[in-house]
PDB file of N, CA and C in Angstrom:
ATOM      1  N   MET Y   1     -25.053   5.436   1.972  1.00 95.00           N
ATOM      2  CA  MET Y   1     -23.642   5.213   2.180  1.00 95.00           C
ATOM      3  C   MET Y   1     -23.430   4.079   3.190  1.00 95.00           C
ATOM      4  N   LEU Y   2     -24.305   4.032   4.167  1.00 96.00           N
ATOM      5  CA  LEU Y   2     -24.212   2.973   5.166  1.00 96.00           C
ATOM      6  C   LEU Y   2     -24.494   1.612   4.542  1.00 96.00           C
ATOM      7  N   LEU Y   3     -25.442   1.576   3.624  1.00 97.00           N
ATOM      8  CA  LEU Y   3     -25.739   0.315   2.937  1.00 97.00           C
ATOM      9  C   LEU Y   3     -24.563  -0.143   2.079  1.00 97.00           C
ATOM     10  N   THR Y   4     -23.906   0.796   1.444  1.00 96.00           N
ATOM     11  CA  THR Y   4     -22.730   0.462   0.638  1.00 96.00           C
ATOM     12  C   THR Y   4     -21.622  -0.101   1.515  1.00 96.00           C
ATOM     13  N   ALA Y   5     -21.393   0.537   2.654  1.00 95.00           N
ATOM     14  CA  ALA Y   5     -20.363   0.059   3.572  1.00 95.00           C
ATOM     15  C   ALA Y   5     -20.702  -1.334   4.101  1.00 95.00           C
ATOM     16  N   ALA Y   6     -21.965  -1.562   4.410  1.00 97.00           N
ATOM     17  CA  ALA Y   6     -22.387  -2.876   4.895  1.00 97.00           C
ATOM     18  C   ALA Y   6     -22.214  -3.933   3.813  1.00 97.00           C
ATOM     19  N   PHE Y   7     -22.539  -3.574   2.568  1.00 95.00           N
ATOM     20  CA  PHE Y   7     -22.366  -4.524   1.470  1.00 95.00           C
ATOM     21  C   PHE Y   7     -20.892  -4.858   1.256  1.00 95.00           C
ATOM     22  N   VAL Y   8     -20.045  -3.838   1.228  1.00 92.00           N
ATOM     23  CA  VAL Y   8     -18.608  -4.061   1.027  1.00 92.00           C
ATOM     24  C   VAL Y   8     -18.041  -4.916   2.159  1.00 92.00           C
ATOM     25  N   PHE Y   9     -18.435  -4.625   3.391  1.00 94.00           N
ATOM     26  CA  PHE Y   9     -17.954  -5.411   4.530  1.00 94.00           C
ATOM     27  C   PHE Y   9     -18.385  -6.872   4.410  1.00 94.00           C
ATOM     28  N   THR Y  10     -19.648  -7.098   4.071  1.00 94.00           N
ATOM     29  CA  THR Y  10     -20.151  -8.465   3.945  1.00 94.00           C
ATOM     30  C   THR Y  10     -19.465  -9.202   2.797  1.00 94.00           C
ATOM     31  N   TYR Y  11     -19.316  -8.525   1.666  1.00 93.00           N
ATOM     32  CA  TYR Y  11     -18.668  -9.143   0.510  1.00 93.00           C
ATOM     33  C   TYR Y  11     -17.214  -9.501   0.828  1.00 93.00           C
ATOM     34  N   TYR Y  12     -16.489  -8.559   1.428  1.00 92.00           N
ATOM     35  CA  TYR Y  12     -15.081  -8.812   1.740  1.00 92.00           C
ATOM     36  C   TYR Y  12     -14.944  -9.912   2.786  1.00 92.00           C
ATOM     37  N   THR Y  13     -15.811  -9.912   3.778  1.00 92.00           N
ATOM     38  CA  THR Y  13     -15.760 -10.957   4.802  1.00 92.00           C
ATOM     39  C   THR Y  13     -16.001 -12.325   4.187  1.00 92.00           C
ATOM     40  N   ALA Y  14     -16.987 -12.423   3.326  1.00 91.00           N
ATOM     41  CA  ALA Y  14     -17.258 -13.696   2.654  1.00 91.00           C
ATOM     42  C   ALA Y  14     -16.082 -14.104   1.777  1.00 91.00           C
ATOM     43  N   TRP Y  15     -15.499 -13.136   1.118  1.00 91.00           N
ATOM     44  CA  TRP Y  15     -14.390 -13.410   0.199  1.00 91.00           C
ATOM     45  C   TRP Y  15     -13.145 -13.853   0.949  1.00 91.00           C
ATOM     46  N   ALA Y  16     -12.771 -13.127   1.976  1.00 90.00           N
ATOM     47  CA  ALA Y  16     -11.488 -13.385   2.644  1.00 90.00           C
ATOM     48  C   ALA Y  16     -11.572 -14.445   3.732  1.00 90.00           C
ATOM     49  N   ILE Y  17     -12.713 -14.567   4.390  1.00 90.00           N
ATOM     50  CA  ILE Y  17     -12.786 -15.459   5.545  1.00 90.00           C
ATOM     51  C   ILE Y  17     -13.575 -16.732   5.256  1.00 90.00           C
ATOM     52  N   LEU Y  18     -14.716 -16.625   4.589  1.00 90.00           N
ATOM     53  CA  LEU Y  18     -15.570 -17.791   4.386  1.00 90.00           C
ATOM     54  C   LEU Y  18     -15.217 -18.610   3.150  1.00 90.00           C
ATOM     55  N   LEU Y  19     -14.717 -17.966   2.123  1.00 90.00           N
ATOM     56  CA  LEU Y  19     -14.441 -18.660   0.859  1.00 90.00           C
ATOM     57  C   LEU Y  19     -13.461 -19.838   0.983  1.00 90.00           C
ATOM     58  N   PRO Y  20     -12.432 -19.759   1.827  1.00 89.00           N
ATOM     59  CA  PRO Y  20     -11.519 -20.902   1.922  1.00 89.00           C
ATOM     60  C   PRO Y  20     -12.184 -22.185   2.436  1.00 89.00           C
ATOM     61  N   PHE Y  21     -13.334 -22.074   3.089  1.00 91.00           N
ATOM     62  CA  PHE Y  21     -14.008 -23.252   3.616  1.00 91.00           C
ATOM     63  C   PHE Y  21     -14.860 -23.964   2.573  1.00 91.00           C
ATOM     64  N   PHE Y  22     -15.057 -23.339   1.417  1.00 90.00           N
ATOM     65  CA  PHE Y  22     -15.801 -23.970   0.338  1.00 90.00           C
ATOM     66  C   PHE Y  22     -14.834 -24.697  -0.589  1.00 90.00           C
ATOM     67  N   ASP Y  23     -15.295 -25.782  -1.160  1.00 91.00           N
ATOM     68  CA  ASP Y  23     -14.490 -26.542  -2.112  1.00 91.00           C
ATOM     69  C   ASP Y  23     -14.164 -25.665  -3.315  1.00 91.00           C
ATOM     70  N   SER Y  24     -12.967 -25.819  -3.855  1.00 87.00           N
ATOM     71  CA  SER Y  24     -12.543 -24.963  -4.969  1.00 87.00           C
ATOM     72  C   SER Y  24     -13.383 -25.174  -6.219  1.00 87.00           C
ATOM     73  N   SER Y  25     -14.085 -26.274  -6.318  1.00 90.00           N
ATOM     74  CA  SER Y  25     -14.947 -26.513  -7.480  1.00 90.00           C
ATOM     75  C   SER Y  25     -16.355 -25.970  -7.261  1.00 90.00           C
ATOM     76  N   SER Y  26     -16.600 -25.361  -6.118  1.00 89.00           N
ATOM     77  CA  SER Y  26     -17.922 -24.816  -5.812  1.00 89.00           C
ATOM     78  C   SER Y  26     -18.227 -23.619  -6.708  1.00 89.00           C
ATOM     79  N   ALA Y  27     -19.499 -23.448  -7.025  1.00 91.00           N
ATOM     80  CA  ALA Y  27     -19.921 -22.356  -7.900  1.00 91.00           C
ATOM     81  C   ALA Y  27     -19.741 -20.994  -7.244  1.00 91.00           C
ATOM     82  N   ILE Y  28     -19.683 -20.965  -5.926  1.00 89.00           N
ATOM     83  CA  ILE Y  28     -19.546 -19.687  -5.214  1.00 89.00           C
ATOM     84  C   ILE Y  28     -18.206 -19.011  -5.511  1.00 89.00           C
ATOM     85  N   HIS Y  29     -17.211 -19.775  -5.899  1.00 90.00           N
ATOM     86  CA  HIS Y  29     -15.903 -19.196  -6.234  1.00 90.00           C
ATOM     87  C   HIS Y  29     -15.972 -18.314  -7.470  1.00 90.00           C
ATOM     88  N   GLY Y  30     -16.982 -18.494  -8.293  1.00 91.00           N
ATOM     89  CA  GLY Y  30     -17.141 -17.688  -9.497  1.00 91.00           C
ATOM     90  C   GLY Y  30     -17.551 -16.250  -9.204  1.00 91.00           C
ATOM     91  N   TYR Y  31     -18.057 -15.988  -8.008  1.00 90.00           N
ATOM     92  CA  TYR Y  31     -18.505 -14.646  -7.652  1.00 90.00           C
ATOM     93  C   TYR Y  31     -17.399 -13.763  -7.085  1.00 90.00           C
ATOM     94  N   PHE Y  32     -16.238 -14.317  -6.877  1.00 91.00           N
ATOM     95  CA  PHE Y  32     -15.147 -13.582  -6.236  1.00 91.00           C
ATOM     96  C   PHE Y  32     -13.883 -13.645  -7.089  1.00 91.00           C
ATOM     97  N   PRO Y  33     -13.062 -12.588  -7.054  1.00 91.00           N
ATOM     98  CA  PRO Y  33     -11.760 -12.640  -7.725  1.00 91.00           C
ATOM     99  C   PRO Y  33     -10.816 -13.586  -6.971  1.00 91.00           C
ATOM    100  N   ALA Y  34      -9.616 -13.724  -7.492  1.00 89.00           N
ATOM    101  CA  ALA Y  34      -8.621 -14.591  -6.849  1.00 89.00           C
ATOM    102  C   ALA Y  34      -8.328 -14.078  -5.431  1.00 89.00           C
ATOM    103  N   ARG Y  35      -7.951 -14.973  -4.556  1.00 86.00           N
ATOM    104  CA  ARG Y  35      -7.736 -14.620  -3.146  1.00 86.00           C
ATOM    105  C   ARG Y  35      -6.584 -13.635  -2.961  1.00 86.00           C
ATOM    106  N   GLU Y  36      -5.617 -13.620  -3.859  1.00 89.00           N
ATOM    107  CA  GLU Y  36      -4.500 -12.680  -3.718  1.00 89.00           C
ATOM    108  C   GLU Y  36      -4.979 -11.234  -3.756  1.00 89.00           C
ATOM    109  N   TRP Y  37      -6.092 -10.988  -4.445  1.00 92.00           N
ATOM    110  CA  TRP Y  37      -6.650  -9.634  -4.512  1.00 92.00           C
ATOM    111  C   TRP Y  37      -7.315  -9.218  -3.200  1.00 92.00           C
ATOM    112  N   ALA Y  38      -7.611 -10.186  -2.343  1.00 89.00           N
ATOM    113  CA  ALA Y  38      -8.170  -9.866  -1.027  1.00 89.00           C
ATOM    114  C   ALA Y  38      -7.144  -9.131  -0.175  1.00 89.00           C
ATOM    115  N   ILE Y  39      -5.889  -9.272  -0.511  1.00 91.00           N
ATOM    116  CA  ILE Y  39      -4.817  -8.550   0.188  1.00 91.00           C
ATOM    117  C   ILE Y  39      -4.401  -7.317  -0.615  1.00 91.00           C
ATOM    118  N   ARG Y  40      -4.297  -7.452  -1.916  1.00 95.00           N
ATOM    119  CA  ARG Y  40      -3.816  -6.343  -2.746  1.00 95.00           C
ATOM    120  C   ARG Y  40      -4.742  -5.126  -2.743  1.00 95.00           C
ATOM    121  N   LEU Y  41      -6.034  -5.349  -2.869  1.00 92.00           N
ATOM    122  CA  LEU Y  41      -6.970  -4.220  -2.933  1.00 92.00           C
ATOM    123  C   LEU Y  41      -6.991  -3.383  -1.660  1.00 92.00           C
ATOM    124  N   PRO Y  42      -7.147  -3.991  -0.477  1.00 92.00           N
ATOM    125  CA  PRO Y  42      -7.102  -3.158   0.730  1.00 92.00           C
ATOM    126  C   PRO Y  42      -5.747  -2.487   0.934  1.00 92.00           C
ATOM    127  N   LEU Y  43      -4.684  -3.158   0.539  1.00 96.00           N
ATOM    128  CA  LEU Y  43      -3.354  -2.559   0.655  1.00 96.00           C
ATOM    129  C   LEU Y  43      -3.234  -1.340  -0.249  1.00 96.00           C
ATOM    130  N   PHE Y  44      -3.738  -1.444  -1.458  1.00 97.00           N
ATOM    131  CA  PHE Y  44      -3.725  -0.317  -2.391  1.00 97.00           C
ATOM    132  C   PHE Y  44      -4.541   0.855  -1.844  1.00 97.00           C
ATOM    133  N   VAL Y  45      -5.734   0.551  -1.324  1.00 95.00           N
ATOM    134  CA  VAL Y  45      -6.585   1.596  -0.750  1.00 95.00           C
ATOM    135  C   VAL Y  45      -5.890   2.252   0.436  1.00 95.00           C
ATOM    136  N   LEU Y  46      -5.221   1.458   1.253  1.00 97.00           N
ATOM    137  CA  LEU Y  46      -4.496   1.994   2.409  1.00 97.00           C
ATOM    138  C   LEU Y  46      -3.358   2.908   1.979  1.00 97.00           C
ATOM    139  N   VAL Y  47      -2.577   2.490   1.001  1.00 98.00           N
ATOM    140  CA  VAL Y  47      -1.457   3.305   0.524  1.00 98.00           C
ATOM    141  C   VAL Y  47      -1.963   4.615  -0.088  1.00 98.00           C
ATOM    142  N   VAL Y  48      -3.003   4.534  -0.909  1.00 98.00           N
ATOM    143  CA  VAL Y  48      -3.554   5.745  -1.520  1.00 98.00           C
ATOM    144  C   VAL Y  48      -4.133   6.664  -0.445  1.00 98.00           C
ATOM    145  N   GLY Y  49      -4.846   6.104   0.511  1.00 98.00           N
ATOM    146  CA  GLY Y  49      -5.433   6.910   1.574  1.00 98.00           C
ATOM    147  C   GLY Y  49      -4.388   7.580   2.434  1.00 98.00           C
ATOM    148  N   LEU Y  50      -3.364   6.844   2.841  1.00 98.00           N
ATOM    149  CA  LEU Y  50      -2.297   7.439   3.650  1.00 98.00           C
ATOM    150  C   LEU Y  50      -1.508   8.479   2.870  1.00 98.00           C
ATOM    151  N   SER Y  51      -1.326   8.240   1.579  1.00 98.00           N
ATOM    152  CA  SER Y  51      -0.645   9.241   0.747  1.00 98.00           C
ATOM    153  C   SER Y  51      -1.477  10.512   0.645  1.00 98.00           C
ATOM    154  N   GLY Y  52      -2.771  10.362   0.477  1.00 98.00           N
ATOM    155  CA  GLY Y  52      -3.654  11.524   0.418  1.00 98.00           C
ATOM    156  C   GLY Y  52      -3.653  12.308   1.722  1.00 98.00           C
ATOM    157  N   ILE Y  53      -3.689  11.594   2.837  1.00 98.00           N
ATOM    158  CA  ILE Y  53      -3.640  12.258   4.141  1.00 98.00           C
ATOM    159  C   ILE Y  53      -2.308  12.966   4.325  1.00 98.00           C
ATOM    160  N   GLY Y  54      -1.227  12.316   3.957  1.00 98.00           N
ATOM    161  CA  GLY Y  54       0.096  12.934   4.064  1.00 98.00           C
ATOM    162  C   GLY Y  54       0.219  14.173   3.194  1.00 98.00           C
ATOM    163  N   PHE Y  55      -0.313  14.100   1.980  1.00 98.00           N
ATOM    164  CA  PHE Y  55      -0.284  15.256   1.090  1.00 98.00           C
ATOM    165  C   PHE Y  55      -1.086  16.408   1.669  1.00 98.00           C
ATOM    166  N   PHE Y  56      -2.263  16.109   2.208  1.00 98.00           N
ATOM    167  CA  PHE Y  56      -3.109  17.143   2.797  1.00 98.00           C
ATOM    168  C   PHE Y  56      -2.423  17.800   3.991  1.00 98.00           C
ATOM    169  N   VAL Y  57      -1.873  16.998   4.872  1.00 98.00           N
ATOM    170  CA  VAL Y  57      -1.186  17.541   6.049  1.00 98.00           C
ATOM    171  C   VAL Y  57       0.023  18.366   5.624  1.00 98.00           C
ATOM    172  N   GLY Y  58       0.802  17.858   4.679  1.00 98.00           N
ATOM    173  CA  GLY Y  58       1.975  18.583   4.200  1.00 98.00           C
ATOM    174  C   GLY Y  58       1.612  19.910   3.554  1.00 98.00           C
ATOM    175  N   SER Y  59       0.576  19.900   2.720  1.00 98.00           N
ATOM    176  CA  SER Y  59       0.184  21.154   2.071  1.00 98.00           C
ATOM    177  C   SER Y  59      -0.384  22.146   3.086  1.00 98.00           C
ATOM    178  N   THR Y  60      -1.088  21.652   4.090  1.00 98.00           N
ATOM    179  CA  THR Y  60      -1.606  22.538   5.132  1.00 98.00           C
ATOM    180  C   THR Y  60      -0.468  23.169   5.924  1.00 98.00           C
ATOM    181  N   ILE Y  61       0.533  22.387   6.251  1.00 98.00           N
ATOM    182  CA  ILE Y  61       1.696  22.908   6.981  1.00 98.00           C
ATOM    183  C   ILE Y  61       2.424  23.951   6.137  1.00 98.00           C
ATOM    184  N   MET Y  62       2.585  23.679   4.858  1.00 97.00           N
ATOM    185  CA  MET Y  62       3.263  24.635   3.978  1.00 97.00           C
ATOM    186  C   MET Y  62       2.471  25.942   3.881  1.00 97.00           C
ATOM    187  N   LYS Y  63       1.157  25.870   3.777  1.00 97.00           N
ATOM    188  CA  LYS Y  63       0.328  27.084   3.706  1.00 97.00           C
ATOM    189  C   LYS Y  63       0.446  27.892   4.996  1.00 97.00           C
ATOM    190  N   GLU Y  64       0.443  27.209   6.128  1.00 97.00           N
ATOM    191  CA  GLU Y  64       0.568  27.910   7.407  1.00 97.00           C
ATOM    192  C   GLU Y  64       1.931  28.589   7.534  1.00 97.00           C
ATOM    193  N   LYS Y  65       2.980  27.927   7.055  1.00 96.00           N
ATOM    194  CA  LYS Y  65       4.312  28.541   7.102  1.00 96.00           C
ATOM    195  C   LYS Y  65       4.381  29.763   6.190  1.00 96.00           C
ATOM    196  N   ARG Y  66       3.746  29.681   5.021  1.00 96.00           N
ATOM    197  CA  ARG Y  66       3.723  30.836   4.122  1.00 96.00           C
ATOM    198  C   ARG Y  66       2.976  32.006   4.754  1.00 96.00           C
ATOM    199  N   LYS Y  67       1.854  31.711   5.409  1.00 94.00           N
ATOM    200  CA  LYS Y  67       1.097  32.771   6.079  1.00 94.00           C
ATOM    201  C   LYS Y  67       1.916  33.406   7.194  1.00 94.00           C
ATOM    202  N   ALA Y  68       2.606  32.577   7.971  1.00 92.00           N
ATOM    203  CA  ALA Y  68       3.427  33.102   9.067  1.00 92.00           C
ATOM    204  C   ALA Y  68       4.573  33.943   8.522  1.00 92.00           C
ATOM    205  N   ALA Y  69       5.198  33.484   7.447  1.00 92.00           N
ATOM    206  CA  ALA Y  69       6.295  34.242   6.847  1.00 92.00           C
ATOM    207  C   ALA Y  69       5.786  35.566   6.270  1.00 92.00           C
ATOM    208  N   GLN Y  70       4.610  35.565   5.701  1.00 92.00           N
ATOM    209  CA  GLN Y  70       4.044  36.787   5.140  1.00 92.00           C
ATOM    210  C   GLN Y  70       3.697  37.769   6.259  1.00 92.00           C
ATOM    211  N   LYS Y  71       3.209  37.300   7.377  1.00 90.00           N
ATOM    212  CA  LYS Y  71       2.920  38.177   8.530  1.00 90.00           C
ATOM    213  C   LYS Y  71       4.191  38.812   9.043  1.00 90.00           C
ATOM    214  N   ILE Y  72       5.250  38.038   9.100  1.00 89.00           N
ATOM    215  CA  ILE Y  72       6.529  38.556   9.579  1.00 89.00           C
ATOM    216  C   ILE Y  72       7.049  39.635   8.608  1.00 89.00           C
ATOM    217  N   ARG Y  73       6.921  39.372   7.294  1.00 89.00           N
ATOM    218  CA  ARG Y  73       7.364  40.355   6.311  1.00 89.00           C
ATOM    219  C   ARG Y  73       6.540  41.645   6.386  1.00 89.00           C
ATOM    220  N   LEU Y  74       5.257  41.538   6.626  1.00 87.00           N
ATOM    221  CA  LEU Y  74       4.398  42.730   6.726  1.00 87.00           C
ATOM    222  C   LEU Y  74       4.707  43.534   7.979  1.00 87.00           C
ATOM    223  N   ARG Y  75       5.052  42.864   9.059  1.00 87.00           N
ATOM    224  CA  ARG Y  75       5.390  43.563  10.293  1.00 87.00           C
ATOM    225  C   ARG Y  75       6.707  44.307  10.171  1.00 87.00           C
ATOM    226  N   SER Y  76       7.662  43.712   9.473  1.00 82.00           N
ATOM    227  CA  SER Y  76       8.974  44.337   9.348  1.00 82.00           C
ATOM    228  C   SER Y  76       8.999  45.423   8.255  1.00 82.00           C
ATOM    229  N   ALA Y  77       8.038  45.416   7.367  1.00 68.00           N
ATOM    230  CA  ALA Y  77       8.017  46.398   6.284  1.00 68.00           C
ATOM    231  C   ALA Y  77       7.484  47.746   6.705  1.00 68.00           C
TER     232      ALA Y  77
END
């Protein structure tokens, strides 16, 4: 997993930071998608990740409220 993270970091760094310094006719441009995707992909991952975290936190809060409400109902019954 660490090797995958290192590869992704190196690839993204080369794509987003180093690629603009190469001539557009260079063969190295063939190894990377268009530069606009250097912004879109991380943004998409961020939105999906934050949505997943929000969903998890929300569902956890709802479960805790249901448990608390059920305890209250059992005590009063």
